[in-house]
Coordinates of C-alpha atoms and ligand atoms in Angstrom, one line a residue:
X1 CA 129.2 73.9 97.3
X2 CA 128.2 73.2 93.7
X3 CA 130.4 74.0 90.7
X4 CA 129.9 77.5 89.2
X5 CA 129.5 78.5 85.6
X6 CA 132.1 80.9 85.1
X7 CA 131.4 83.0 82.2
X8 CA 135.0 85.5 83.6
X9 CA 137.1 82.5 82.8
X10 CA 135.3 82.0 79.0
X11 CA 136.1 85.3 78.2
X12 CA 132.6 84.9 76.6
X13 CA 130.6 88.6 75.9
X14 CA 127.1 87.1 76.1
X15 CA 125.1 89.7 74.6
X16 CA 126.5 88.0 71.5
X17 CA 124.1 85.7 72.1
X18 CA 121.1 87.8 71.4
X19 CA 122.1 89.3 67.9
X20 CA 120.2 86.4 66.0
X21 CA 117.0 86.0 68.6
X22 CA 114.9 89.1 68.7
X23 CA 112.0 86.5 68.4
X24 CA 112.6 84.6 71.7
X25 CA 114.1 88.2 73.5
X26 CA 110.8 89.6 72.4
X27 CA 108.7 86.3 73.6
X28 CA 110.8 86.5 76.8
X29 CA 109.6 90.2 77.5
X30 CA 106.1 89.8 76.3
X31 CA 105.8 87.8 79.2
X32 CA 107.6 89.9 81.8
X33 CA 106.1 93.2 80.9
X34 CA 102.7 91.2 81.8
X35 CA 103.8 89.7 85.2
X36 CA 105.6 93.3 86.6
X37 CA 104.1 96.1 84.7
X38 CA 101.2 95.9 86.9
X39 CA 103.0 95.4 90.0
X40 CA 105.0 98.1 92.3
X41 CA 107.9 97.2 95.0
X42 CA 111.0 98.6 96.9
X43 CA 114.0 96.3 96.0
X44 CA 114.4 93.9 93.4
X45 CA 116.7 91.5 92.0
X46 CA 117.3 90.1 88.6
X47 CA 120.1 87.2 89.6
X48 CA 122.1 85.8 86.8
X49 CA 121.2 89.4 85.0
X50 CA 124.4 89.5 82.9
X51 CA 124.4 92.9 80.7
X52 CA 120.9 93.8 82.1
X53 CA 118.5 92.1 79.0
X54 CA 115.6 92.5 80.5
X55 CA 116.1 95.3 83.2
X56 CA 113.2 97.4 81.0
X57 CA 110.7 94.9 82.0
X58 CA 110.8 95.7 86.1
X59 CA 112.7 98.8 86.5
X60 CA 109.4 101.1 86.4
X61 CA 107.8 99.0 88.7
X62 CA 110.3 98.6 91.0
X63 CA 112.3 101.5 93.1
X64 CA 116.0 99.9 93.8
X65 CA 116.5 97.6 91.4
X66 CA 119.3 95.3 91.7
X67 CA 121.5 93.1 89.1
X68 CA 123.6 90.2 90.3
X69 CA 125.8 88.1 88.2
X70 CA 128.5 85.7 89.0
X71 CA 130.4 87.6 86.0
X72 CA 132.1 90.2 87.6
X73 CA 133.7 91.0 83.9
X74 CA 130.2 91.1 82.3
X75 CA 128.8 94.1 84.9
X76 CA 132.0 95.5 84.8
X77 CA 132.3 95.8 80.8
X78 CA 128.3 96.7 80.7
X79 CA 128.4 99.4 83.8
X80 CA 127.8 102.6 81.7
X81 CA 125.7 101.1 79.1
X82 CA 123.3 99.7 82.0
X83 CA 123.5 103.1 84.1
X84 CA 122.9 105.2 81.4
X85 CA 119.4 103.4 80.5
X86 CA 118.9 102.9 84.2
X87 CA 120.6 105.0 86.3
X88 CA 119.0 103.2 89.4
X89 CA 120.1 100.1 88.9
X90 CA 122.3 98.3 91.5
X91 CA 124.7 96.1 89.9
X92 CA 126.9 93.1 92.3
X93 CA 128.6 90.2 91.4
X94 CA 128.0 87.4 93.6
X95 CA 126.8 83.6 93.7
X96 CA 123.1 82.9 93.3
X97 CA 123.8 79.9 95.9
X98 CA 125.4 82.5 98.2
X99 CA 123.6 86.1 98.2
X100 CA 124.8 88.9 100.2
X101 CA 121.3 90.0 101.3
X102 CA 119.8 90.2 104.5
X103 CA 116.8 87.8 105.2
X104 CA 112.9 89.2 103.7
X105 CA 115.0 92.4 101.5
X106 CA 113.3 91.9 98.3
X107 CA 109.8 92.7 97.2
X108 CA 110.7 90.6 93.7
X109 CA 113.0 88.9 91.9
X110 CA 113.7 86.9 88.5
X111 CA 115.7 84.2 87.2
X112 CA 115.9 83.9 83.6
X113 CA 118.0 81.4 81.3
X114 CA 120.2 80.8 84.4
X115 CA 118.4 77.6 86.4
X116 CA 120.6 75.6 83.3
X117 CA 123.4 76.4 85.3
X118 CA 122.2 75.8 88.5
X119 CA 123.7 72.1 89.5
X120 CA 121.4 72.1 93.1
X121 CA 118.2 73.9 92.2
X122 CA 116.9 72.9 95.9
X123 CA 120.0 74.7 97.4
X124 CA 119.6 77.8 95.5
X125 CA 115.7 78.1 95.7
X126 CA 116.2 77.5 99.0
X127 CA 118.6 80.5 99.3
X128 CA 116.1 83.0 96.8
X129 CA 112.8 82.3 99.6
X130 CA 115.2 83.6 102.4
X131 CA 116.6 86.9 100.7
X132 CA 113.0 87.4 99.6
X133 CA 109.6 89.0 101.5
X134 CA 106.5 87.8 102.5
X135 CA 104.3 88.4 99.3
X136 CA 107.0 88.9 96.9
X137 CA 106.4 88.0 93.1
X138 CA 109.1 85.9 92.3
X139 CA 109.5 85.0 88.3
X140 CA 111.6 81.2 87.7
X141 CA 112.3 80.3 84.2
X142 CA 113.7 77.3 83.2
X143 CA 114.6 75.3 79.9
X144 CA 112.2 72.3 80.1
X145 CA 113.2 69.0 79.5
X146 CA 109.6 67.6 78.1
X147 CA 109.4 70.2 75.3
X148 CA 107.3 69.0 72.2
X149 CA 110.7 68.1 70.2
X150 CA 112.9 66.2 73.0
X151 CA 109.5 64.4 73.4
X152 CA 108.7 63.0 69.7
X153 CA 112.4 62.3 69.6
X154 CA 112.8 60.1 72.8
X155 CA 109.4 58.0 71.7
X156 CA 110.9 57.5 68.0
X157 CA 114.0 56.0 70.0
X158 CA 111.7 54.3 72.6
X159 CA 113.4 55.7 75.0
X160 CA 111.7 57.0 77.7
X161 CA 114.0 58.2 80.3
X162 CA 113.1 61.9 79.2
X163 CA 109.5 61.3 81.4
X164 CA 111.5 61.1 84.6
X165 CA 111.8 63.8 86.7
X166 CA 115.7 63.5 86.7
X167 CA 117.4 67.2 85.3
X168 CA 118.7 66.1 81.5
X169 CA 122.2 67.3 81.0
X170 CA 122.7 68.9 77.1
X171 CA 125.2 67.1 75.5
X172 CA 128.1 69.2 74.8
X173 CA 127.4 70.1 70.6
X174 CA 130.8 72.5 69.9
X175 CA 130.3 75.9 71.4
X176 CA 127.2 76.6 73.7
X177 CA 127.0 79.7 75.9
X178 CA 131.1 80.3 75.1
X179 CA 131.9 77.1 76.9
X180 CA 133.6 74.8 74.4
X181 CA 133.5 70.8 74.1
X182 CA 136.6 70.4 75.9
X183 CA 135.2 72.3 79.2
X184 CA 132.6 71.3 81.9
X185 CA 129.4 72.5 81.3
X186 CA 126.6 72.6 83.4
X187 CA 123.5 73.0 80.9
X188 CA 120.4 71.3 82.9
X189 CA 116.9 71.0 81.0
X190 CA 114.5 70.3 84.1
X191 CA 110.8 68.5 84.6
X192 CA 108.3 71.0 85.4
X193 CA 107.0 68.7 88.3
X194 CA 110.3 68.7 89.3
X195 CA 110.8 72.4 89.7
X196 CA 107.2 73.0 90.9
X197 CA 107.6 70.6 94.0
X198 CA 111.2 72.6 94.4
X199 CA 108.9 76.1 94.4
X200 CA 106.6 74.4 96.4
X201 CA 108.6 73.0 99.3
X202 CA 110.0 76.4 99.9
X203 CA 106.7 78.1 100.4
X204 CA 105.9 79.3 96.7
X205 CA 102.5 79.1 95.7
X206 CA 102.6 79.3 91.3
X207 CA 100.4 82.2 90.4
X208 CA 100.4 81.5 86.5
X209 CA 102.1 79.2 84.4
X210 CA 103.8 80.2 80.6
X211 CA 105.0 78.9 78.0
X212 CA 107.5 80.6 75.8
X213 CA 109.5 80.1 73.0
X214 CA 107.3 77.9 71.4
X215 CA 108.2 78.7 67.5
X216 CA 112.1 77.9 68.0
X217 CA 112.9 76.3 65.6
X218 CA 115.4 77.3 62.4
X219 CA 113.3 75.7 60.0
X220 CA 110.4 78.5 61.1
X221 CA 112.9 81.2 61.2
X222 CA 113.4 80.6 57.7
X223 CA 110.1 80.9 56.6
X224 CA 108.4 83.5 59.0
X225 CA 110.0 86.9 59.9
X226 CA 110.0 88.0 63.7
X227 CA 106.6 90.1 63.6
X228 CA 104.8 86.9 62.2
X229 CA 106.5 84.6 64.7
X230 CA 105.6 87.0 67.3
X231 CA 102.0 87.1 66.2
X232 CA 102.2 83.1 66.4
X233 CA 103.5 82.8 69.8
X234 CA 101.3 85.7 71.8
X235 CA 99.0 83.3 70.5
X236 CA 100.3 80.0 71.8
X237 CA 101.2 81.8 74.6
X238 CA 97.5 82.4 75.6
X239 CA 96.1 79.5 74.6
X240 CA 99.1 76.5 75.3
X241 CA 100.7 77.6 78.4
X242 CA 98.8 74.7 80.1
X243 CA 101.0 72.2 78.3
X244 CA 104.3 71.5 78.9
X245 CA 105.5 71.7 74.9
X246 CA 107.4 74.4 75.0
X247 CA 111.2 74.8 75.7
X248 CA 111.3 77.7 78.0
X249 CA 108.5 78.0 81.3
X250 CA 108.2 80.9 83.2
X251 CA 106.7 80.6 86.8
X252 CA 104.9 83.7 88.5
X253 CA 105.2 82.6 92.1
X254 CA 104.1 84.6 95.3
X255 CA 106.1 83.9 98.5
X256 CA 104.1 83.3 101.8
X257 CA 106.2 83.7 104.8
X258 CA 104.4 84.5 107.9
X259 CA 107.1 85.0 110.3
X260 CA 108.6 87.7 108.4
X261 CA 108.9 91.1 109.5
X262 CA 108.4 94.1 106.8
X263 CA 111.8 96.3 107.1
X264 CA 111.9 98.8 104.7
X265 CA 115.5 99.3 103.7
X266 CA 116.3 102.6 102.3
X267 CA 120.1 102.1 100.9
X268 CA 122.2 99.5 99.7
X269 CA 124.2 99.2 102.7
X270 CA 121.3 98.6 105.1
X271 CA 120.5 95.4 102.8
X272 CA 123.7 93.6 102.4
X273 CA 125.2 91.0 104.8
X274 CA 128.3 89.0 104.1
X275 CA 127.4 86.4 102.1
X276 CA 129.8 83.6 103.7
X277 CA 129.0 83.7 107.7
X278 CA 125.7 86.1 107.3
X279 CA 127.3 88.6 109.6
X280 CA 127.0 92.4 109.6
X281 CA 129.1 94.0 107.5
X282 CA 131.1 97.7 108.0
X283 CA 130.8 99.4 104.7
X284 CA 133.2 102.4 103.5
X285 CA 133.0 103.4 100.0
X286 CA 135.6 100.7 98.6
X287 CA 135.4 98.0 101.3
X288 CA 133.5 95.9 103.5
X289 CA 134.4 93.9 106.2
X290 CA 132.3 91.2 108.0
X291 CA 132.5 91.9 112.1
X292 CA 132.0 88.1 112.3
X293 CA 134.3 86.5 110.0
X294 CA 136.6 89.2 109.3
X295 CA 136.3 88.2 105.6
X296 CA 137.0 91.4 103.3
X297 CA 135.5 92.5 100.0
X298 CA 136.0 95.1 97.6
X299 CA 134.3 97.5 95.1
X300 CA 136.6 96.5 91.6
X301 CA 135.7 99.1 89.1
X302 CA 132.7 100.1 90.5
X303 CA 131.1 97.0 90.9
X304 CA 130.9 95.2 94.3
X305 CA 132.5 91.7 94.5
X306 CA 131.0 89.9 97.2
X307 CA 131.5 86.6 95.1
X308 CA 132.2 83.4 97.4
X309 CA 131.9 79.7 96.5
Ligands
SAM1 C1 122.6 82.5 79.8 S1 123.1 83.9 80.8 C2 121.5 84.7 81.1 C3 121.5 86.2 81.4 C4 120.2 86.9 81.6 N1 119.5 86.3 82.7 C5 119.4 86.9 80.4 O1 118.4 86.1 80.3 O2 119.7 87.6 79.5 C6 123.4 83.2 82.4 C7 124.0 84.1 83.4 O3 124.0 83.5 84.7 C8 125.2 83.8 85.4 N2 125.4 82.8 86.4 C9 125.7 81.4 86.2 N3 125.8 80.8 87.4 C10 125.6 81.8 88.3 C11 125.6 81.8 89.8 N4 125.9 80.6 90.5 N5 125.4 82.9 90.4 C12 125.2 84.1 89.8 N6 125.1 84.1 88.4 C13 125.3 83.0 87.7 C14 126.2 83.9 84.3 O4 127.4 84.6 84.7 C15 125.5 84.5 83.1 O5 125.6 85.9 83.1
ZN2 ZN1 131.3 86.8 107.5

């Protein structure tokens, strides 16, 4: 199994992250409140979902909304500040390579500013087209490799390993994400070809194509204050998403699946599975424990930890 970003053993609170960015949280939801506003579903799931960022941008078109995160800290420390906005709202910690969800559950799903940390994309999209349904509106983000800057700068050095469709690992500059120089970090900027032939290969058929983020810069920061930058990038967004020059793409996919059945599952229970062995689970309000593998897991301050590697 691939190596894990562990944001529990960084001690890292990433909402931190977000104090200085309203302009790319805001370019980030512009987009999101386009792709689900319109759209209406049973469960959903927002994997890598950390504090719940962008839970306003599916939760009112979506009944049983679901947040996983590998950071069983994060969802724990975030639990009444998420359940008080969104008193729906599911939250599990588990592996994105590993889900405990039963085959065709979801009717949509997102992954956003989490594919950097994903080491074997194929593995993991892979596992995302089984937990979801025939139909579903899946949402893949991703930083991308070819952006406007890392271009100019790679034809300036003449080099032009950058065009390949190889993932470009970030070299480590001091602290990125909480992780510090000293640690292994998996930060992956990937080729859009790349990730479309990934999408495509499991059945994904790319609805629309956007490109976000394209003002980030500090320079621009400087000079232009969020509403103007925001003005800017709707703009881009409408008119550039063809191109592949900004840092951050978001994919609306639909999944075709034609062998899958349409369950309805009404509770949480009736969706989960274990995620090692895949094996029915028996559920009491603190534990669960697979009938195939006998593996146990347990609720840890309200939050289910079905986390295996
Ligand atoms: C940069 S944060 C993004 C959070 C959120 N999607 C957002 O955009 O605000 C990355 C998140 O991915 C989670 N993560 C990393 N690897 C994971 C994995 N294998 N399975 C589940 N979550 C993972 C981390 O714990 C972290 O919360
Ligand atoms: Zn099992």
């Amino acid at each position: 199994m691939p190596d894990i970003s562990d944001y529990d053993k960084l001690d890292y609170d990433y909402s931190t992250y977000w104090e200085k960015r309203e302009y790319e949280n805001s370019a980030e939801k512009h987009i999101l409140n386009k792709i689900f506003n319109p759209k209406h579903g049973n469960w959903f799931l927002d994997i890598g979902g950390s504090y719940g960022r962008l839970t306003s941008t599916y939760y009112n078109s979506y009944n049983k909304p679901i947040i996983l995160d590998y950071s069983l800290k994060t969802l724990q420390r975030n639990k009444e500040i998420i359940k008080s906005k969104y008193p729906n709202v599911e939250l599990i910690a588990a592996n994105a390579y590993k889900m405990p969800f039963k085959d065709n559950s979801f009717d949509g799903g997102l992954m956003v500013r989490v594919l950097h940390h994903i080491e074997k994309p194929k593995t993991y999209i892979k596992e995302v087209s089984r937990i979801l349904n025939n139909n579903s509106t899946y949402v893949q983000e991703y930083a991308n490799k070819v952006h406007i800057k890392a271009a100019i700068k790679s034809v300036l050095k003449l080099n032009f390993d950058i065009f390949s469709e190889e993932p470009y690992q970030q070299p480590k500059r001091g602290s990125n994400e909480g992780t510090t120089e000293s640690e292994k970090n998996i930060f992956l900027n990937y080729h859009p070809s790349h990730i479309k032939k990934l999408l495509e290969n499991e059945n994904f058929s790319i609805v629309k194509k956007y490109g976000c983020s394209f003002l980030r810069s500090p320079f621009i920061k400087k000079l232009l204050n969020e509403n103007i930058m925001m003005f800017f990038e709707i703009i881009m967004q409408d008119m550039l998403s063809w191109s592949n020059i900004s840092p951050s793409i978001f994919l609306e996919c639909k999944l075709s699946k034609s062998e899958a059945e349409n369950i309805e599952y009404a509770d949480l229970k009736d969706v989960l599975h274990c995620p090692d062995c895949k094996g029915d689970l028996n559920i009491d309000q603190e534990k669960a424990i697979c009938k195939s593998c006998s593996k146990e897991f347990f609720k840890k301050e309200g939050i289910w930890d079905f986390r295996v590697k």
